[in-house]
Short mmCIF file of C-alpha atoms and ligand atoms in Angstrom, two decimals:
data_model
loop_
_atom_site.label_atom_id
_atom_site.label_comp_id
_atom_site.label_asym_id
_atom_site.label_seq_id
_atom_site.Cartn_x
_atom_site.Cartn_y
_atom_site.Cartn_z
CA MET F 174 36.14 -31.68 -22.59
CA ASN F 175 33.78 -31.18 -24.77
CA ARG F 176 34.24 -30.60 -28.26
CA PRO F 177 35.60 -26.57 -28.26
CA ASP F 178 37.70 -27.14 -25.81
CA THR F 179 41.49 -27.16 -28.18
CA ALA F 180 42.53 -24.08 -26.56
CA ALA F 181 43.84 -25.92 -23.15
CA ALA F 182 47.54 -26.09 -22.14
CA GLY F 183 49.40 -28.84 -23.47
CA PRO F 184 51.10 -30.62 -26.81
CA SER F 185 50.88 -28.87 -30.61
CA PRO F 186 48.33 -29.58 -33.15
CA ALA F 187 51.53 -31.22 -34.81
CA LEU F 188 52.01 -33.47 -31.81
CA ARG F 189 48.84 -34.63 -30.82
CA GLU F 190 48.67 -35.90 -34.80
CA GLU F 191 51.91 -38.02 -34.21
CA LEU F 192 50.53 -38.74 -30.98
CA ARG F 193 46.65 -40.01 -33.00
CA SER F 194 49.15 -42.09 -34.90
CA LEU F 195 50.76 -43.98 -32.24
CA ALA F 196 47.83 -44.22 -30.67
CA VAL F 197 46.33 -46.00 -33.83
CA GLU F 198 49.18 -48.13 -34.44
CA LEU F 199 48.83 -49.24 -30.98
CA ALA F 200 45.87 -50.77 -30.91
CA LEU F 201 46.48 -52.73 -33.47
CA SER F 202 49.35 -54.54 -32.18
CA ALA F 203 47.56 -55.65 -28.96
CA GLY F 204 45.02 -56.14 -30.57
CA ALA F 205 46.55 -58.30 -32.81
CA LEU F 206 48.49 -60.33 -30.39
CA VAL F 207 45.13 -60.86 -28.56
CA ARG F 208 42.81 -62.26 -31.00
CA ASP F 209 45.78 -64.70 -32.01
CA GLY F 210 46.41 -65.43 -28.85
CA ARG F 211 43.67 -65.91 -27.91
CA GLN F 212 42.54 -69.75 -28.06
CA ALA F 213 46.24 -71.31 -26.85
CA ALA F 214 46.37 -68.62 -23.84
CA LEU F 215 42.71 -70.50 -22.88
CA ALA F 216 42.95 -74.18 -23.77
CA GLY F 217 41.53 -75.80 -21.86
CA GLY F 218 39.72 -73.08 -18.94
CA GLY F 219 43.12 -72.10 -17.93
CA GLY F 220 44.90 -68.43 -18.26
CA ILE F 221 41.64 -66.96 -16.28
CA ASP F 222 42.82 -64.79 -13.24
CA THR F 223 40.41 -63.01 -10.75
CA LYS F 224 40.78 -59.66 -9.39
CA SER F 225 38.36 -57.54 -7.12
CA THR F 226 35.20 -60.09 -6.98
CA PRO F 227 35.40 -63.42 -8.30
CA THR F 228 33.52 -62.01 -11.53
CA ASP F 229 36.03 -59.49 -12.24
CA VAL F 230 38.69 -61.57 -14.95
CA VAL F 231 41.66 -61.12 -15.89
CA THR F 232 43.81 -63.09 -18.34
CA VAL F 233 47.11 -63.61 -19.82
CA MET F 234 46.69 -62.51 -22.45
CA ASP F 235 45.25 -58.57 -20.88
CA ARG F 236 49.14 -58.75 -19.18
CA ALA F 237 50.61 -59.92 -22.27
CA SER F 238 49.25 -57.03 -23.92
CA GLU F 239 49.65 -54.59 -21.15
CA GLU F 240 53.19 -56.11 -21.77
CA HIS F 241 53.39 -55.49 -25.18
CA LEU F 242 52.21 -52.33 -25.52
CA ARG F 243 54.09 -51.10 -22.55
CA GLU F 244 57.06 -52.19 -24.20
CA ARG F 245 56.87 -50.07 -27.46
CA ILE F 246 55.57 -46.84 -25.14
CA SER F 247 59.50 -47.21 -23.38
CA ARG F 248 61.12 -47.34 -26.70
CA LEU F 249 59.63 -45.40 -28.84
CA ARG F 250 58.00 -42.58 -26.45
CA PRO F 251 60.87 -43.39 -23.49
CA GLN F 252 59.89 -40.13 -21.94
CA ASP F 253 56.24 -40.18 -21.04
CA ALA F 254 54.55 -42.95 -18.64
CA VAL F 255 52.10 -44.70 -19.06
CA LEU F 256 49.42 -46.34 -16.23
CA GLY F 257 47.69 -49.82 -17.60
CA GLU F 258 44.95 -50.88 -15.67
CA GLU F 259 46.60 -54.76 -15.07
CA THR F 260 49.56 -53.51 -13.81
CA GLY F 261 48.52 -49.26 -12.50
CA GLY F 262 51.55 -46.91 -12.57
CA GLN F 263 51.39 -43.05 -11.14
CA GLY F 264 51.74 -41.37 -14.33
CA SER F 265 52.90 -37.80 -15.90
CA ARG F 266 51.59 -34.83 -13.70
CA GLU F 267 53.96 -32.79 -16.78
CA GLY F 268 54.47 -34.68 -19.49
CA ILE F 269 51.76 -37.34 -20.95
CA THR F 270 50.80 -40.85 -19.78
CA TRP F 271 49.67 -43.72 -22.20
CA VAL F 272 46.40 -44.75 -20.26
CA VAL F 273 45.75 -48.18 -21.54
CA ASP F 274 43.63 -50.75 -21.82
CA PRO F 275 44.82 -54.02 -22.56
CA ILE F 276 41.62 -55.26 -22.97
CA ASP F 277 37.85 -53.51 -22.18
CA GLY F 278 35.87 -56.40 -22.53
CA THR F 279 38.00 -59.74 -21.52
CA VAL F 280 34.89 -60.38 -19.92
CA ASN F 281 33.15 -60.75 -23.97
CA TYR F 282 37.11 -61.77 -24.42
CA LEU F 283 36.49 -64.96 -22.64
CA TYR F 284 33.67 -65.95 -23.99
CA GLY F 285 34.95 -65.46 -27.09
CA ARG F 286 31.85 -63.00 -27.74
CA SER F 287 34.08 -60.18 -30.86
CA ASP F 288 32.75 -56.79 -28.52
CA TYR F 289 36.28 -56.00 -26.58
CA THR F 290 38.63 -53.68 -27.61
CA VAL F 291 42.22 -52.64 -26.61
CA SER F 292 41.38 -48.77 -25.94
CA VAL F 293 45.14 -46.43 -26.16
CA ALA F 294 44.81 -42.02 -24.89
CA ALA F 295 47.68 -40.12 -24.28
CA VAL F 296 46.70 -38.23 -21.48
CA VAL F 297 47.24 -34.77 -19.63
CA GLY F 298 46.97 -33.26 -16.30
CA ASP F 299 46.98 -35.29 -12.94
CA PRO F 300 45.45 -38.55 -14.53
CA LEU F 301 45.11 -40.12 -10.20
CA THR F 302 42.43 -36.89 -9.90
CA ALA F 303 39.20 -37.00 -11.32
CA GLY F 304 38.65 -34.26 -13.15
CA ALA F 305 42.49 -32.94 -13.26
CA TRP F 306 43.28 -34.77 -16.65
CA HIS F 307 42.27 -34.74 -20.51
CA PRO F 308 43.29 -36.96 -23.37
CA VAL F 309 44.77 -35.17 -26.32
CA ALA F 310 44.77 -37.73 -29.00
CA GLY F 311 43.42 -41.73 -28.78
CA ALA F 312 42.46 -45.01 -30.27
CA VAL F 313 40.48 -47.86 -29.87
CA ALA F 314 40.35 -51.21 -32.06
CA ARG F 315 38.30 -53.93 -32.37
CA PRO F 316 40.78 -56.58 -33.06
CA GLU F 317 37.46 -58.95 -34.59
CA THR F 318 35.93 -56.34 -36.96
CA GLY F 319 39.65 -54.48 -38.21
CA GLU F 320 38.37 -51.73 -37.07
CA VAL F 321 39.98 -48.68 -35.25
CA TRP F 322 38.77 -45.35 -33.79
CA HIS F 323 40.64 -42.37 -33.23
CA ALA F 324 40.99 -38.78 -32.67
CA HIS F 325 42.78 -36.02 -31.84
CA LEU F 326 41.94 -33.49 -30.00
CA GLY F 327 41.18 -30.80 -32.90
CA GLY F 328 41.43 -33.32 -35.30
CA GLY F 329 37.95 -34.81 -35.74
CA ALA F 330 37.09 -38.39 -34.70
CA ALA F 331 37.16 -40.74 -37.80
CA VAL F 332 36.80 -45.11 -38.05
CA GLN F 333 39.05 -46.86 -40.13
CA GLY F 334 38.78 -51.15 -40.95
CA PRO F 335 38.75 -52.52 -43.81
CA TRP F 336 36.38 -51.15 -45.98
CA GLY F 337 38.32 -47.77 -45.42
CA GLU F 338 37.65 -44.59 -43.78
CA LYS F 339 34.62 -42.81 -42.23
CA THR F 340 34.06 -39.35 -40.61
CA LEU F 341 32.10 -39.84 -37.59
CA THR F 342 29.39 -37.40 -36.51
CA VAL F 343 26.75 -38.21 -33.44
CA ASN F 344 23.40 -38.03 -33.56
CA THR F 345 20.86 -35.67 -33.98
CA VAL F 346 18.45 -36.45 -31.80
CA THR F 347 16.04 -34.15 -29.48
CA ASP F 348 13.82 -36.37 -27.60
CA VAL F 349 15.67 -38.40 -24.66
CA GLY F 350 12.59 -40.59 -25.05
CA LEU F 351 13.29 -42.22 -28.09
CA SER F 352 16.75 -41.96 -27.62
CA LEU F 353 19.30 -45.94 -27.13
CA LEU F 354 20.92 -45.41 -24.73
CA ALA F 355 24.18 -47.34 -24.02
CA THR F 356 25.35 -48.25 -20.45
CA GLY F 357 28.02 -50.75 -18.01
CA PHE F 358 27.87 -53.08 -14.71
CA ALA F 359 30.59 -52.45 -12.05
CA TYR F 360 31.98 -55.57 -11.40
CA ASP F 361 30.98 -54.57 -7.06
CA ALA F 362 28.20 -55.81 -6.42
CA GLY F 363 26.93 -52.85 -4.01
CA MET F 364 27.42 -51.01 -6.70
CA ARG F 365 25.73 -53.36 -9.39
CA ARG F 366 22.51 -53.18 -6.91
CA GLU F 367 22.38 -48.93 -7.60
CA GLN F 368 22.94 -49.83 -11.53
CA ALA F 369 20.15 -51.66 -11.39
CA GLN F 370 17.96 -48.80 -8.98
CA ALA F 371 18.93 -46.04 -11.52
CA LEU F 372 17.43 -48.41 -14.45
CA VAL F 373 13.13 -48.70 -12.79
CA THR F 374 14.28 -44.81 -13.36
CA LEU F 375 15.68 -44.52 -16.09
CA LEU F 376 14.80 -47.72 -19.19
CA PRO F 377 11.21 -46.73 -19.03
CA ALA F 378 12.65 -43.00 -20.13
CA VAL F 379 14.22 -43.79 -22.90
CA ARG F 380 13.59 -46.07 -26.43
CA ASP F 381 15.78 -48.71 -25.53
CA ILE F 382 18.90 -49.46 -22.99
CA ARG F 383 21.80 -51.44 -24.51
CA ARG F 384 24.89 -53.37 -22.66
CA GLY F 385 27.90 -53.94 -24.71
CA GLY F 386 30.73 -55.54 -22.27
CA SER F 387 33.17 -52.57 -22.86
CA ALA F 388 32.86 -49.15 -22.64
CA ALA F 389 35.68 -47.65 -24.84
CA LEU F 390 33.35 -49.10 -27.28
CA ASP F 391 30.09 -47.86 -25.97
CA LEU F 392 31.68 -44.73 -26.67
CA CYS F 393 33.12 -45.11 -30.64
CA ALA F 394 29.05 -46.86 -31.01
CA VAL F 395 28.13 -42.45 -29.53
CA ALA F 396 31.04 -41.28 -32.12
CA ALA F 397 29.99 -43.30 -35.34
CA GLY F 398 25.62 -42.55 -34.50
CA GLU F 399 24.82 -45.85 -32.54
CA VAL F 400 23.92 -45.30 -30.23
CA ASP F 401 22.48 -42.19 -29.01
CA ALA F 402 24.49 -41.47 -25.64
CA TYR F 403 26.03 -43.49 -22.45
CA ALA F 404 26.62 -42.99 -19.44
CA GLU F 405 28.42 -45.03 -16.58
CA ARG F 406 28.69 -45.31 -12.52
CA GLY F 407 32.52 -46.61 -11.37
CA VAL F 408 34.33 -46.52 -14.99
CA HIS F 409 38.18 -46.19 -14.64
CA ILE F 410 40.10 -43.64 -16.93
CA TRP F 411 41.34 -47.20 -19.54
CA ASP F 412 37.82 -47.90 -19.55
CA ILE F 413 37.04 -43.85 -21.08
CA ALA F 414 40.00 -42.22 -22.26
CA ALA F 415 40.29 -43.12 -25.88
CA GLY F 416 36.58 -42.97 -26.49
CA GLN F 417 35.55 -40.23 -24.57
CA LEU F 418 37.71 -37.84 -26.73
CA ILE F 419 36.72 -39.91 -30.04
CA ALA F 420 32.65 -39.33 -28.80
CA ALA F 421 33.94 -35.49 -28.06
CA GLU F 422 36.02 -35.15 -31.48
CA ALA F 423 32.18 -36.88 -33.79
CA GLY F 424 30.04 -33.95 -31.32
CA ALA F 425 29.38 -35.32 -27.97
CA HIS F 426 28.28 -34.12 -24.83
CA ILE F 427 30.64 -35.05 -22.17
CA ALA F 428 29.65 -34.78 -18.48
CA THR F 429 30.93 -36.38 -15.27
CA TRP F 430 29.07 -36.73 -12.15
CA HIS F 431 28.53 -38.38 -8.75
CA SER F 432 26.33 -38.84 -5.66
CA GLY F 433 29.21 -38.05 -3.30
CA PRO F 434 32.77 -37.56 -2.63
CA GLU F 435 33.70 -40.97 -1.85
CA ARG F 436 31.93 -43.03 -4.72
CA PRO F 437 33.90 -43.21 -8.60
CA GLN F 438 32.26 -40.75 -10.71
CA GLY F 439 29.73 -41.41 -13.74
CA LEU F 440 30.12 -40.92 -16.80
CA LEU F 441 28.80 -39.08 -19.93
CA ALA F 442 28.47 -39.18 -23.62
CA ALA F 443 25.72 -37.75 -25.11
CA SER F 444 24.66 -36.56 -28.74
CA PRO F 445 24.47 -32.25 -27.78
CA GLY F 446 20.49 -33.01 -28.21
CA ILE F 447 19.64 -34.45 -25.41
CA ALA F 448 22.69 -33.73 -23.05
CA VAL F 449 20.22 -31.86 -20.73
CA GLN F 450 17.05 -34.82 -20.36
CA LEU F 451 19.38 -37.16 -20.05
CA GLY F 452 21.31 -35.58 -17.23
CA SER F 453 18.94 -34.01 -15.56
CA LEU F 454 17.14 -38.03 -15.24
CA LEU F 455 20.62 -39.24 -14.77
CA ALA F 456 20.63 -36.69 -11.16
CA THR F 457 17.24 -38.15 -10.54
CA ALA F 458 18.45 -41.96 -10.84
CA TYR F 459 21.19 -41.47 -8.84
CA GLY F 460 20.05 -38.78 -6.62
CA SER F 461 22.73 -36.88 -7.46
CA GLY F 462 23.75 -33.74 -9.29
CA GLU F 463 23.15 -32.73 -12.49
CA PRO F 464 26.71 -33.97 -14.65
CA THR F 465 28.56 -31.52 -14.69
CA PRO F 466 30.54 -30.28 -18.37
CA ALA F 467 34.34 -32.57 -18.44
C1 IPD O 98 34.18 -53.20 -18.34
C2 IPD O 98 33.73 -53.49 -19.66
C3 IPD O 98 32.13 -52.62 -18.92
C4 IPD O 98 32.20 -51.70 -17.81
C5 IPD O 98 32.90 -51.79 -16.64
C6 IPD O 98 34.54 -51.85 -16.76
P1 IPD O 98 37.16 -54.58 -18.47
O1 IPD O 98 35.81 -53.12 -18.05
O2 IPD O 98 34.17 -51.56 -19.63
O3 IPD O 98 31.74 -52.12 -20.37
O4 IPD O 98 31.10 -51.92 -17.80
O5 IPD O 98 33.03 -51.39 -15.98
O6 IPD O 98 34.45 -52.12 -15.92
O7 IPD O 98 36.23 -54.95 -16.82
O8 IPD O 98 36.11 -55.46 -19.20
O9 IPD O 98 38.12 -54.18 -18.55
#
C-alpha cells in the first residue's frame, strides 16, 4: 500500500479523515494512561507477566491500555471490530477493524526508556490474513515526549507535538551503502538466530543499523527522515498497521517479503531511492525472494 493507492475501495475521504482524528485522540488518551500509571503499576517489580518466551513481557498497563482503547472504540464506533495485541479478536472482513498495540516497545517501557508508543490504526480487509488488509487511518503516540504521528490514506502524514505540527517527508537518499537502516528482533530464539545471520550481510552493506525497540516508532522515523528505511522479519499487524500508513503517506515504498509460506512475513519501508537496492539486499540476507509491493 504505497502512497498513490487511494483508489482502493473503502471509506470516503471524509470518513478517513474522521478516523484519523479519532485514532489521534485514542492514541493520546491511552498514552497518557500508560505514562501516568507506570510508576504505581510496576512498583516493587510487580505488574509483569510473560507471553511467548520469558523475554516477551506484558505489563498490567499493556492490558489496561488495551481495555481503555476497546472501551472507547465500542462506545464511539460500536459497529467496528477491534484486534489488539493483548486480547486478540477476529476483526471485520466487511467493515472497519481497529488494530491496536496498547504499548509498542513494552521492554523499553519496562526499563523506563522513553521510546515506547501506543499505535492505533483503522484497517479494511481481512486483518488476520497477511496481504489481505490495508490501513486507512492511523496514529502513533509517544507519551514521554507528547508527540503523535498520524495519517489517513491519501491525506499525507504529519507529526504534532508541544512545538506544533510538521508535515512528514521521507529522505531522498539513493545509495543503499549510505543509508541508515532501522530494524527489530523477534522474541523467538530461532527467529533471532535468523535475524542475526541476516545482519552479517546487511550491516557491512549500509551506513549503520538502529534498533530502537518500537516498530511503530521506527516506521514514524522513516516518515520523518530520521532513518532511511526500516525492515524486520516476523512483525505482527498491531506493530506496523499505523506506522506503515504514516511511512507510506510520507512517501516511503512499502513491501513485504518472506522466505517460505510457514514463516512470518517481513516488512520493508524505504525511501524510494533505495527501495530496490535494499530489497535485493534483504533477499540475499534472508535467502528469500525479493520483497513485493504491499
Ligand atoms: C515489539 C517491538 C519491537 C519489534 C518486535 C515487536 P512489543 O513489539 O515493536 O521493536 O522488534 O518485533 O514485537 O512486543 O513491544 O509490542
